PDB file of C-alpha atoms in Angstrom:
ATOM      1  CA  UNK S   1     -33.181 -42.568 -35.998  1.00 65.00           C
ATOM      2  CA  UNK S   2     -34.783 -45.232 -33.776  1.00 75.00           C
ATOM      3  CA  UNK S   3     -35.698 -48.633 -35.236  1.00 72.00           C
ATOM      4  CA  UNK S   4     -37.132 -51.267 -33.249  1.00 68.00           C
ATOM      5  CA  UNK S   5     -34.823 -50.544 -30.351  1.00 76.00           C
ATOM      6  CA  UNK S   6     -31.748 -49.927 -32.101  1.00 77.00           C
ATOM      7  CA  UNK S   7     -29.979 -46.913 -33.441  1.00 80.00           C
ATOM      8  CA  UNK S   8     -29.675 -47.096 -37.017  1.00 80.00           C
ATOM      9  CA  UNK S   9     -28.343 -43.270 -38.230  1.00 79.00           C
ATOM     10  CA  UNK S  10     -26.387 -40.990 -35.093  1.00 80.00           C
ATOM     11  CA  UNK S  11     -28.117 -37.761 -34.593  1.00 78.00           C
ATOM     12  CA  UNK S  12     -25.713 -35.289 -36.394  1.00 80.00           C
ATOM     13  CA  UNK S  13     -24.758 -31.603 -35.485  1.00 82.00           C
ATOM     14  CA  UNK S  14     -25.187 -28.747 -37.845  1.00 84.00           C
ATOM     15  CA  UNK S  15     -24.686 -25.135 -37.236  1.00 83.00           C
ATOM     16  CA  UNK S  16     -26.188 -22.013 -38.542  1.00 87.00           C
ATOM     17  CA  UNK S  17     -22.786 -20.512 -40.496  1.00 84.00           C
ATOM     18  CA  UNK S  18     -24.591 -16.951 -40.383  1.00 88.00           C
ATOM     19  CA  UNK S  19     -24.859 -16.930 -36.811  1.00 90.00           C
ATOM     20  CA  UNK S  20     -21.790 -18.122 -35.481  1.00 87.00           C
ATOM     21  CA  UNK S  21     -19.354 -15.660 -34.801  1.00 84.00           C
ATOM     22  CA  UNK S  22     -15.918 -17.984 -34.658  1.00 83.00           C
ATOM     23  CA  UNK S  23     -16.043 -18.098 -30.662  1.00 86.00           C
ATOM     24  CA  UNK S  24     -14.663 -21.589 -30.658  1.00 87.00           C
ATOM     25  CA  UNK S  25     -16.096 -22.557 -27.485  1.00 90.00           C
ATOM     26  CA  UNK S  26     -17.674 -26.090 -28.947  1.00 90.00           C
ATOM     27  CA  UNK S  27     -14.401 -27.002 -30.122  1.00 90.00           C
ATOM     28  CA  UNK S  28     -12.917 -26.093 -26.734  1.00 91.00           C
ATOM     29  CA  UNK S  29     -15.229 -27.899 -24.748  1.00 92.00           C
ATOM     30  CA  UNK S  30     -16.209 -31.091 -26.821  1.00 93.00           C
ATOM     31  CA  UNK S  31     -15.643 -34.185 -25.333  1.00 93.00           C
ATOM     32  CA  UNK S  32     -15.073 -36.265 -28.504  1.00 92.00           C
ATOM     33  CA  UNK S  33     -12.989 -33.990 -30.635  1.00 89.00           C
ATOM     34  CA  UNK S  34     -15.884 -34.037 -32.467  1.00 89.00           C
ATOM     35  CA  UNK S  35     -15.707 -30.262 -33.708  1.00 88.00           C
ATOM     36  CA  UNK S  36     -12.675 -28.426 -35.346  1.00 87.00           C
ATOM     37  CA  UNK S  37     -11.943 -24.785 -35.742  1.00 86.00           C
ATOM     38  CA  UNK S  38      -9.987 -23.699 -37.916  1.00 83.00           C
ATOM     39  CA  UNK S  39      -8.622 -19.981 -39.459  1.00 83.00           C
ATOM     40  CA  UNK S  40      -7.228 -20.136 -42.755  1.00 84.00           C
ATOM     41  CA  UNK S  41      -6.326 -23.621 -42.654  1.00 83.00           C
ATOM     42  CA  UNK S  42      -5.016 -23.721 -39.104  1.00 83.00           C
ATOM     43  CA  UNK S  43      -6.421 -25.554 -36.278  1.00 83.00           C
ATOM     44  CA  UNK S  44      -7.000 -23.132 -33.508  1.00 81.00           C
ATOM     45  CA  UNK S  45      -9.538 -22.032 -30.223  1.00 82.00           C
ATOM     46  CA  UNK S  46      -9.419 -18.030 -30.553  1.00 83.00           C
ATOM     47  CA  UNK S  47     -10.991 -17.894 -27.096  1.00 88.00           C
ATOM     48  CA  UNK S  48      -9.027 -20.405 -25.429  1.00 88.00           C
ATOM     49  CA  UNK S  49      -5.809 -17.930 -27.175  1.00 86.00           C
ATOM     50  CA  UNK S  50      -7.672 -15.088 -25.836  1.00 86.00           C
ATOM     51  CA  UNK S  51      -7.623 -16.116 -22.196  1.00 88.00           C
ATOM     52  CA  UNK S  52     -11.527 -16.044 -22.239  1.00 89.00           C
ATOM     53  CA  UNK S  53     -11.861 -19.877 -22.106  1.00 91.00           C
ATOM     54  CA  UNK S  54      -9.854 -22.011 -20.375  1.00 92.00           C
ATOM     55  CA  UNK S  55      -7.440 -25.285 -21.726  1.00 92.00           C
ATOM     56  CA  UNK S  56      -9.307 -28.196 -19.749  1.00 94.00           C
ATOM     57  CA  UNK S  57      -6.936 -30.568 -18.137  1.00 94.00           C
ATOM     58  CA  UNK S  58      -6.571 -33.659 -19.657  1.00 94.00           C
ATOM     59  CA  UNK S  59      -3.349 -35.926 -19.942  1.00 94.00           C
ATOM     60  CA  UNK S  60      -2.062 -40.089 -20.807  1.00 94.00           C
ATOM     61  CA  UNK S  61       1.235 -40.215 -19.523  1.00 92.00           C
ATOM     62  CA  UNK S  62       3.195 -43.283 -20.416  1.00 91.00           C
ATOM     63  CA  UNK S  63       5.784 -45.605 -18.526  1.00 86.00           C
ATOM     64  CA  UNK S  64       6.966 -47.812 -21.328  1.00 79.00           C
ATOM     65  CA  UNK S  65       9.475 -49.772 -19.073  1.00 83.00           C
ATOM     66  CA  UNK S  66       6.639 -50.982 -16.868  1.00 85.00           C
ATOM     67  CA  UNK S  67       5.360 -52.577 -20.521  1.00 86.00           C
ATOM     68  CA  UNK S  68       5.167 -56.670 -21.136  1.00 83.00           C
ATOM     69  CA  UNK S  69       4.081 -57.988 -24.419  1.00 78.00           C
ATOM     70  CA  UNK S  70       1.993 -60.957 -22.281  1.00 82.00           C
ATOM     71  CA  UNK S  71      -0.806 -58.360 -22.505  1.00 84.00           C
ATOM     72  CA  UNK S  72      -1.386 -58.888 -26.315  1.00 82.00           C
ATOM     73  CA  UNK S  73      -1.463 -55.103 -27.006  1.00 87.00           C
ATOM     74  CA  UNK S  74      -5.134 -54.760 -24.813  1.00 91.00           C
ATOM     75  CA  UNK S  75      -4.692 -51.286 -24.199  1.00 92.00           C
ATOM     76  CA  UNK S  76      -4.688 -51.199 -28.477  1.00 93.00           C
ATOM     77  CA  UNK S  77      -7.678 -53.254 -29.102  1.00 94.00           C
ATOM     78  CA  UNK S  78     -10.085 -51.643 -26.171  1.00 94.00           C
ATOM     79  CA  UNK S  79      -9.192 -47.776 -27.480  1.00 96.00           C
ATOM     80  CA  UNK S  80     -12.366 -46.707 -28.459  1.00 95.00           C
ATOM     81  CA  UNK S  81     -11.286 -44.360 -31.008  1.00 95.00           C
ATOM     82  CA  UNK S  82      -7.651 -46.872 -31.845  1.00 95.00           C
ATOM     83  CA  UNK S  83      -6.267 -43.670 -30.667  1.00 96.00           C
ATOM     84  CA  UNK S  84      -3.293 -46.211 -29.209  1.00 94.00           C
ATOM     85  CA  UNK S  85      -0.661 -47.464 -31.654  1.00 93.00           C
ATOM     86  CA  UNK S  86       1.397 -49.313 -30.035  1.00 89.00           C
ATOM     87  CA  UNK S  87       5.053 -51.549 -31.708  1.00 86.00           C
ATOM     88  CA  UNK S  88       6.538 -54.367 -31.007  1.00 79.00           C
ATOM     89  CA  UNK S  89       9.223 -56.500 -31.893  1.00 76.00           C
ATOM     90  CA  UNK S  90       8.774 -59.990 -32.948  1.00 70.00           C
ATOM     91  CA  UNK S  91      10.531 -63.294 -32.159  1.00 67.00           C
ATOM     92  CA  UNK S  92      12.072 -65.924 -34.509  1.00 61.00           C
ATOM     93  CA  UNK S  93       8.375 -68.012 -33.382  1.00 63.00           C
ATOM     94  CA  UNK S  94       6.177 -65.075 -34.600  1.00 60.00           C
ATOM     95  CA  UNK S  95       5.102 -64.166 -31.200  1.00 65.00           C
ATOM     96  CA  UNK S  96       5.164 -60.570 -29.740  1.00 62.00           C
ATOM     97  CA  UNK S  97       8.734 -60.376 -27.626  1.00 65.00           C
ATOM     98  CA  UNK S  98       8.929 -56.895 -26.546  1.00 75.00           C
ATOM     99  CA  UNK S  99       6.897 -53.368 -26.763  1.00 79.00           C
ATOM    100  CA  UNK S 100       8.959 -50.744 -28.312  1.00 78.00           C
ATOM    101  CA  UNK S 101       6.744 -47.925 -28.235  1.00 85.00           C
ATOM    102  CA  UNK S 102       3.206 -46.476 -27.508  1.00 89.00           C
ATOM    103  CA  UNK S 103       1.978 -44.130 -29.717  1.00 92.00           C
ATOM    104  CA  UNK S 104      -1.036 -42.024 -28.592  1.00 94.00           C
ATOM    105  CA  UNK S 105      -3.257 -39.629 -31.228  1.00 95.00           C
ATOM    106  CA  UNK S 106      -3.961 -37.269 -29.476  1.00 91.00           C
ATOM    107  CA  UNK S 107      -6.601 -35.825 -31.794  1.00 90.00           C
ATOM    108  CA  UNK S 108      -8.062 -39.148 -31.421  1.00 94.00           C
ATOM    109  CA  UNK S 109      -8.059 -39.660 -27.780  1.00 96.00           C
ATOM    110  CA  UNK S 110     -11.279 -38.978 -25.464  1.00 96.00           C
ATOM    111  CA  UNK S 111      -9.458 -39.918 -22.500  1.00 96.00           C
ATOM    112  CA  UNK S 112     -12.277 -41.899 -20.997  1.00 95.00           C
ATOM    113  CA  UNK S 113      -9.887 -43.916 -18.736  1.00 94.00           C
ATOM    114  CA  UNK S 114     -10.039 -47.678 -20.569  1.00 95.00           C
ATOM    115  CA  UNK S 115      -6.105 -48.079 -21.441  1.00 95.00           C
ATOM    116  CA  UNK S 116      -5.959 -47.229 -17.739  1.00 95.00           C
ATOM    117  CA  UNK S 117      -8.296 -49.347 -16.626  1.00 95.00           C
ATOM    118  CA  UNK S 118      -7.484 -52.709 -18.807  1.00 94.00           C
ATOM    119  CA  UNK S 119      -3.782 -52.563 -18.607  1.00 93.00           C
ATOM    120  CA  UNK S 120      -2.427 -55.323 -16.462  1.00 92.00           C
ATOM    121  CA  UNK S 121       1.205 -53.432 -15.737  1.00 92.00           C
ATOM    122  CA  UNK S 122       0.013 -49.977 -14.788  1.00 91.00           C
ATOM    123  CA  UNK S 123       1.715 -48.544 -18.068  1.00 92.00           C
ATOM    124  CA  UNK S 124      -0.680 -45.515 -18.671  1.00 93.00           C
ATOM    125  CA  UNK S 125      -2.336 -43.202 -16.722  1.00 95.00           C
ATOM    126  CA  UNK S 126      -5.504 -40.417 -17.794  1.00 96.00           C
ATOM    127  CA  UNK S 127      -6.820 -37.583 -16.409  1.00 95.00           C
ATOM    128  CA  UNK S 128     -10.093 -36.993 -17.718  1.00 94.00           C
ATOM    129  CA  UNK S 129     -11.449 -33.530 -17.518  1.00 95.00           C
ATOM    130  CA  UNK S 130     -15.101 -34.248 -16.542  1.00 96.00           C
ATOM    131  CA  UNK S 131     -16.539 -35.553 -13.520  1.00 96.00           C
ATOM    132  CA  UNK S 132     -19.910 -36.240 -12.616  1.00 96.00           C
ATOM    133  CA  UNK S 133     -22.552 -39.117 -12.538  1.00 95.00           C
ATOM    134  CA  UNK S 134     -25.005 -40.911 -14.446  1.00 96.00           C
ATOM    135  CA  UNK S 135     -28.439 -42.210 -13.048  1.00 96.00           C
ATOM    136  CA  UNK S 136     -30.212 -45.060 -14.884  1.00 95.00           C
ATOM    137  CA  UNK S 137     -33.830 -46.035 -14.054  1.00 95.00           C
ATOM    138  CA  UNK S 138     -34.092 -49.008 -15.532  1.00 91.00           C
ATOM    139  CA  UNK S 139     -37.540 -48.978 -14.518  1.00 92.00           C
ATOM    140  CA  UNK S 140     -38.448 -47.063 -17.539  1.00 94.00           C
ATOM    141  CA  UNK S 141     -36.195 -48.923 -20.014  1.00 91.00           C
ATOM    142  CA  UNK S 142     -38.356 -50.419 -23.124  1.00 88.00           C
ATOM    143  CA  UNK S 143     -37.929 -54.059 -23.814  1.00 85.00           C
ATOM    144  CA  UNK S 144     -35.193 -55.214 -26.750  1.00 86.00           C
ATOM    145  CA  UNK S 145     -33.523 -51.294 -26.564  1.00 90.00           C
ATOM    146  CA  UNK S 146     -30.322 -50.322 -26.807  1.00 91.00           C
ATOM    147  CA  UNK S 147     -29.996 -47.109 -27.745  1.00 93.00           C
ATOM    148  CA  UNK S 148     -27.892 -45.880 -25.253  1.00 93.00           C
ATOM    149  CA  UNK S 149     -25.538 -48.913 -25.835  1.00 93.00           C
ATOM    150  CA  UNK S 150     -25.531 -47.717 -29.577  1.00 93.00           C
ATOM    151  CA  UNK S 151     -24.406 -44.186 -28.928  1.00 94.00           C
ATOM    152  CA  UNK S 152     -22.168 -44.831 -26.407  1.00 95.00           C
ATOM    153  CA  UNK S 153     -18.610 -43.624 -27.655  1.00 94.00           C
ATOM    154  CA  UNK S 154     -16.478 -45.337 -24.854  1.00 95.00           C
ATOM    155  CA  UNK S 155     -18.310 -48.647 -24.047  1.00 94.00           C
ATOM    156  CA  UNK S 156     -19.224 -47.254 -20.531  1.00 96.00           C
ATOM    157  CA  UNK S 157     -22.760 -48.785 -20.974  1.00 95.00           C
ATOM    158  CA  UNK S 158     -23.240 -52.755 -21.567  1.00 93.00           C
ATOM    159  CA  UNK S 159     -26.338 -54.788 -21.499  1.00 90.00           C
ATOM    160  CA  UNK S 160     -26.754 -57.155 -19.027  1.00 89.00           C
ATOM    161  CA  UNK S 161     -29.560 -59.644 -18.726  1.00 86.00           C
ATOM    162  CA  UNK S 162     -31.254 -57.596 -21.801  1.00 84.00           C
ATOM    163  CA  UNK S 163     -31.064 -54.299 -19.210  1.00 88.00           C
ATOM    164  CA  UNK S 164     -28.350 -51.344 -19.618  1.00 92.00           C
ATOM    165  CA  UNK S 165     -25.782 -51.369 -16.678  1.00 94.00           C
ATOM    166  CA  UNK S 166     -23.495 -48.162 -16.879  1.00 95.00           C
ATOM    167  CA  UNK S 167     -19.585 -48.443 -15.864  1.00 94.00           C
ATOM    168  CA  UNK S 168     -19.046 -45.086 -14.304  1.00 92.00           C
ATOM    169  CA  UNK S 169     -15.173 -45.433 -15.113  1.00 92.00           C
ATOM    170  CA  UNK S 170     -15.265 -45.155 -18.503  1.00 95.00           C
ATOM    171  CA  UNK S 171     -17.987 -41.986 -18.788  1.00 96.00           C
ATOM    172  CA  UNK S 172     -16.837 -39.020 -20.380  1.00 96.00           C
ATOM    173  CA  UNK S 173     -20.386 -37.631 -19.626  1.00 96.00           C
ATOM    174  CA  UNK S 174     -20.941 -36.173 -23.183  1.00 94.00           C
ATOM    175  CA  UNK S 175     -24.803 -36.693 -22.551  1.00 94.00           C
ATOM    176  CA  UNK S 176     -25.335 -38.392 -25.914  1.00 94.00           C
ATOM    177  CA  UNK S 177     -27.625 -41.645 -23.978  1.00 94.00           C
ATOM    178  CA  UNK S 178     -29.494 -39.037 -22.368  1.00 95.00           C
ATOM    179  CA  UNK S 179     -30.094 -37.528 -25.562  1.00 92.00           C
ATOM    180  CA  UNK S 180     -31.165 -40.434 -27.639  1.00 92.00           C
ATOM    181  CA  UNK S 181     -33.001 -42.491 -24.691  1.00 93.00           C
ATOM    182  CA  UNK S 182     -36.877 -42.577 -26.031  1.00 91.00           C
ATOM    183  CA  UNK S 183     -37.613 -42.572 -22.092  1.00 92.00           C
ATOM    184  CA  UNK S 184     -35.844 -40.516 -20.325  1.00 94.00           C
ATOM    185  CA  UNK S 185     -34.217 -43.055 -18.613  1.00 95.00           C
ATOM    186  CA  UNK S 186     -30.526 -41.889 -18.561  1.00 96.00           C
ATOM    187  CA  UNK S 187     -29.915 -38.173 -16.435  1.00 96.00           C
ATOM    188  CA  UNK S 188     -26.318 -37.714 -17.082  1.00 96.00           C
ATOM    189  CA  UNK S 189     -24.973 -34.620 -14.441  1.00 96.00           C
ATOM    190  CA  UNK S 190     -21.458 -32.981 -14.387  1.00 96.00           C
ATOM    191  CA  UNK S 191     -20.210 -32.020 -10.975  1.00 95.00           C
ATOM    192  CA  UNK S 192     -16.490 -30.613 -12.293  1.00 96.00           C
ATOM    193  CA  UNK S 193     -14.423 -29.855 -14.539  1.00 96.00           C
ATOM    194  CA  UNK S 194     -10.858 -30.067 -13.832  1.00 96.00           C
ATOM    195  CA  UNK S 195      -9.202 -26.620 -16.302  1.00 94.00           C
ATOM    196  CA  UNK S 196      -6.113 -24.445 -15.919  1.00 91.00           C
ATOM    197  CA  UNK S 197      -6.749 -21.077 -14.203  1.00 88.00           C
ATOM    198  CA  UNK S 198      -9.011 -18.238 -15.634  1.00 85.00           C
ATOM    199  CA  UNK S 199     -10.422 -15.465 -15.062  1.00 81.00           C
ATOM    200  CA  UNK S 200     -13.194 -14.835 -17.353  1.00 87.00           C
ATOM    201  CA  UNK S 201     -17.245 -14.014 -17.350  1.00 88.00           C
ATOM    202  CA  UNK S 202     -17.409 -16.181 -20.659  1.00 89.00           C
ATOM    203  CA  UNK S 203     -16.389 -19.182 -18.726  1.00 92.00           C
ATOM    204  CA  UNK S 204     -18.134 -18.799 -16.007  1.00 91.00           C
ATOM    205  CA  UNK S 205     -21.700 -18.086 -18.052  1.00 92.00           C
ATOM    206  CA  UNK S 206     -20.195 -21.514 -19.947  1.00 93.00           C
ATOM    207  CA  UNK S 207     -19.441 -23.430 -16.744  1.00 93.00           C
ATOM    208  CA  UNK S 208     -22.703 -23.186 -15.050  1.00 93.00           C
ATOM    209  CA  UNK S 209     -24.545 -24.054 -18.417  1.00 93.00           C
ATOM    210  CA  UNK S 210     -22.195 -27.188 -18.324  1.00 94.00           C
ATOM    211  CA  UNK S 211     -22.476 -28.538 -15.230  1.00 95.00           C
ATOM    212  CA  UNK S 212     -25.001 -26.315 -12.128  1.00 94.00           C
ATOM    213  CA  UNK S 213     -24.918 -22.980 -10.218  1.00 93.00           C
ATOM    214  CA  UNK S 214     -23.779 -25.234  -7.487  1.00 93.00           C
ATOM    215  CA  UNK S 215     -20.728 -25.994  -9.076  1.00 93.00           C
ATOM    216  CA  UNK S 216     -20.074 -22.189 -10.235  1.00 91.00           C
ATOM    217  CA  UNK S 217     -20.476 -20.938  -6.840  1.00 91.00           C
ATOM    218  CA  UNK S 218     -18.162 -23.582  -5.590  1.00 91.00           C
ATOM    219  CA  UNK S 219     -15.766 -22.429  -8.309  1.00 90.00           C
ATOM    220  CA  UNK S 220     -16.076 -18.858  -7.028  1.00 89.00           C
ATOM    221  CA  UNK S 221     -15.758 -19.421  -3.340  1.00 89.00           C
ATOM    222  CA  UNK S 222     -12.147 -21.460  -4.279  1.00 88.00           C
ATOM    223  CA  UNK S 223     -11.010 -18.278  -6.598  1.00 84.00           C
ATOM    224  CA  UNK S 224     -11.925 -16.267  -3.802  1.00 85.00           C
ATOM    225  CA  UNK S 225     -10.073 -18.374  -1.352  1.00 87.00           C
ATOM    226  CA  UNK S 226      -7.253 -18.647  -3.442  1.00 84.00           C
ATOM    227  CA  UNK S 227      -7.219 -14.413  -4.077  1.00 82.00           C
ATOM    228  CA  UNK S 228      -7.461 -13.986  -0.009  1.00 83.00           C
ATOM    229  CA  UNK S 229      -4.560 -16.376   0.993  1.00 84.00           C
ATOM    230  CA  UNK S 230      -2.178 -14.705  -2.205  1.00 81.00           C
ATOM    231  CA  UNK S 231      -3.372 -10.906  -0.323  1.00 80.00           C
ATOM    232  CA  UNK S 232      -2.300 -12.133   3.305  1.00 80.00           C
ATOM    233  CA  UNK S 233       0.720 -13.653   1.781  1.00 79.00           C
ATOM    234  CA  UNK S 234       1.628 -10.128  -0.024  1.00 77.00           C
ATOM    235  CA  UNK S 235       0.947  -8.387   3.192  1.00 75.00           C
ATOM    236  CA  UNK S 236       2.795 -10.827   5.156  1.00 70.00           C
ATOM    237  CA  UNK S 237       6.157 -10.393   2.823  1.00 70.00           C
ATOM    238  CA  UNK S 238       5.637  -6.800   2.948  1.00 62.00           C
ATOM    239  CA  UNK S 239       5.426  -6.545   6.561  1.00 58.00           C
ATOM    240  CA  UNK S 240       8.613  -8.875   6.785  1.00 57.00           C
ATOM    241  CA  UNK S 241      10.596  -6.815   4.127  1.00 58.00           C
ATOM    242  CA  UNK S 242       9.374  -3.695   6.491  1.00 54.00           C
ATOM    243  CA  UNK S 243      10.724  -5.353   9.501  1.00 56.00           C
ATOM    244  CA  UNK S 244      14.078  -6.326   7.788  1.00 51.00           C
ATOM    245  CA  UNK S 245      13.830  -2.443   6.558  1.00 57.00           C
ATOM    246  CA  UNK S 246      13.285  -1.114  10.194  1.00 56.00           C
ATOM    247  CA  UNK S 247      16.336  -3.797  11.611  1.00 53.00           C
ATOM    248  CA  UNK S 248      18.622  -2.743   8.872  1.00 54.00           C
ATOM    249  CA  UNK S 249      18.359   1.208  10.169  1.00 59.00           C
ATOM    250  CA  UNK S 250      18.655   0.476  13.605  1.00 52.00           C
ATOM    251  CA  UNK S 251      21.472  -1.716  13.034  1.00 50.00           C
ATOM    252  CA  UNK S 252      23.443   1.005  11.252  1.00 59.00           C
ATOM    253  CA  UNK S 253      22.321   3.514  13.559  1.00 61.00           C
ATOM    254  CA  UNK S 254      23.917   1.372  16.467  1.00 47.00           C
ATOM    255  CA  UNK S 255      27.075   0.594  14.325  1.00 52.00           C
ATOM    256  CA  UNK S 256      27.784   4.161  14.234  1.00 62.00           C
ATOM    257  CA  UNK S 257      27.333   5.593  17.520  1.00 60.00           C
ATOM    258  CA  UNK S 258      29.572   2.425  18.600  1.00 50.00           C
ATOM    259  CA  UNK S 259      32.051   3.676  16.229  1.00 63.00           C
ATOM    260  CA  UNK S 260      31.795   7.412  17.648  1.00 64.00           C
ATOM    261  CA  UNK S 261      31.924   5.973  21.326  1.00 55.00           C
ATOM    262  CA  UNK S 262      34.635   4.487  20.323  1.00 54.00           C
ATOM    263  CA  UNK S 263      36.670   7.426  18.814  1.00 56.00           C
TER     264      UNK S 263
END
């Protein structure tokens, strides 16, 4: 709900429990965590178990030794979701003296790159599993909105001399200011997404609905790749083995007349 430029209630998702047959592709592919599947209590994707969906990369690794407590914990107060916990010890003067550990939720974490980003020791690192691009015509942008500010989950868009300016870094491109913009000023586009390997028709009918038949048929054409180099690899060991096969016989064929000669 839209009033007078700002968003007062987030749209909300509801599903049809009749209908849905337990897949658990939403929960395998949402962004936000935002959906949960569960089977009798237990958290769990039955086609990402099933090798019909993929497990999308995405990773925070951690170097705590590279940690100084001069940051004042930023990485901790710019987590979107306070997905970051992070400890310290502290001095006789009350101040912070030394990190002990950072704690990340992963349930929590969207992995839209800010820890990264604001750290000032290069402590954490994120792999985000989306890539892509966001066009903004402010052009079309109403006066006083800020909608897509509003919905934004990771900050990525800030207002700037009363107009939207989007930080590409921080995008998770879950299409929610696309969604909500009144004007259709946002076009949010995935180009990739970065998952272990599959081989499944589900996936592929998922992938192109996700991001474009461009970047299926790119997806394709590197399986394919892939399958042709692993062939002529096969056939190249085989031939080899053959070779040592074919050296081995004459070898022993040569040791033994040698040995009659030499009777």
């Amino acid at each position: 709900m839209i009033v007078e430029g700002h968003l007062v209630k987030k749209p909300s998702i509801d599903f049809d429990q009749k209908s849905c047959n337990l897949c658990g592709e939403c929960a395998a592919i949402c962004p936000l965590n935002a959906l949960i599947m569960k089977i009798d209590g237990d958290s769990i994707s039955t086609i990402v178990k099933n090798d019909a969906f993929p497990k999308l990369i995405k990773e925070i690794n951690i170097g705590p030794e590279k940690c100084d407590s001069t940051c004042e914990l930023i990485c901790q107060k710019e987590c979107p979701t306070e997905a970051i916990k992070v400890t310290s010890k502290i001095s006789e003067n009350g101040k912070k003296s030394e990190i002990c550990e950072i704690e990340i939720d992963k349930s929590k974490c969207i992995y839209c790159n800010r820890c990264e980003f604001v750290c000032p020791f290069g402590v954490l690192h994120v792999k985000t599993p989306f890539q892509g691009k966001v066009d903004l015509n402010k052009a079309l942008c109403p006066e006083d909105c800020v909608v897509c500010t509003d919905i934004c989950p990771t900050r990525a868009i800030r207002l700037e001399n009363g107009k939207p300016v989007v930080y590409p870094n921080f995008c998770i491109f879950c299409s929610a200011c696309q969604k909500v913009c009144p004007k259709e000023a946002i076009c949010v586009s995935r180009d990739w997404i970065f998952h272990d390997n599959i081989e499944s028709a589900a996936w592929l009918t998922a992938l192109e609905k996700l991001t474009s038949f461009k970047t299926l048929r790119k997806e394709l054409s590197i399986k394919a790749t892939k399958r042709r180099k692993t062939a002529v690899q096969k056939r190249k060991t085989k031939k080899i083995t053959l070779d040592v096969q074919k050296s081995s016989t004459k070898a022993e064929e040569f040791l033994r007349i040698l040995s009659e000669y030499r009777k």
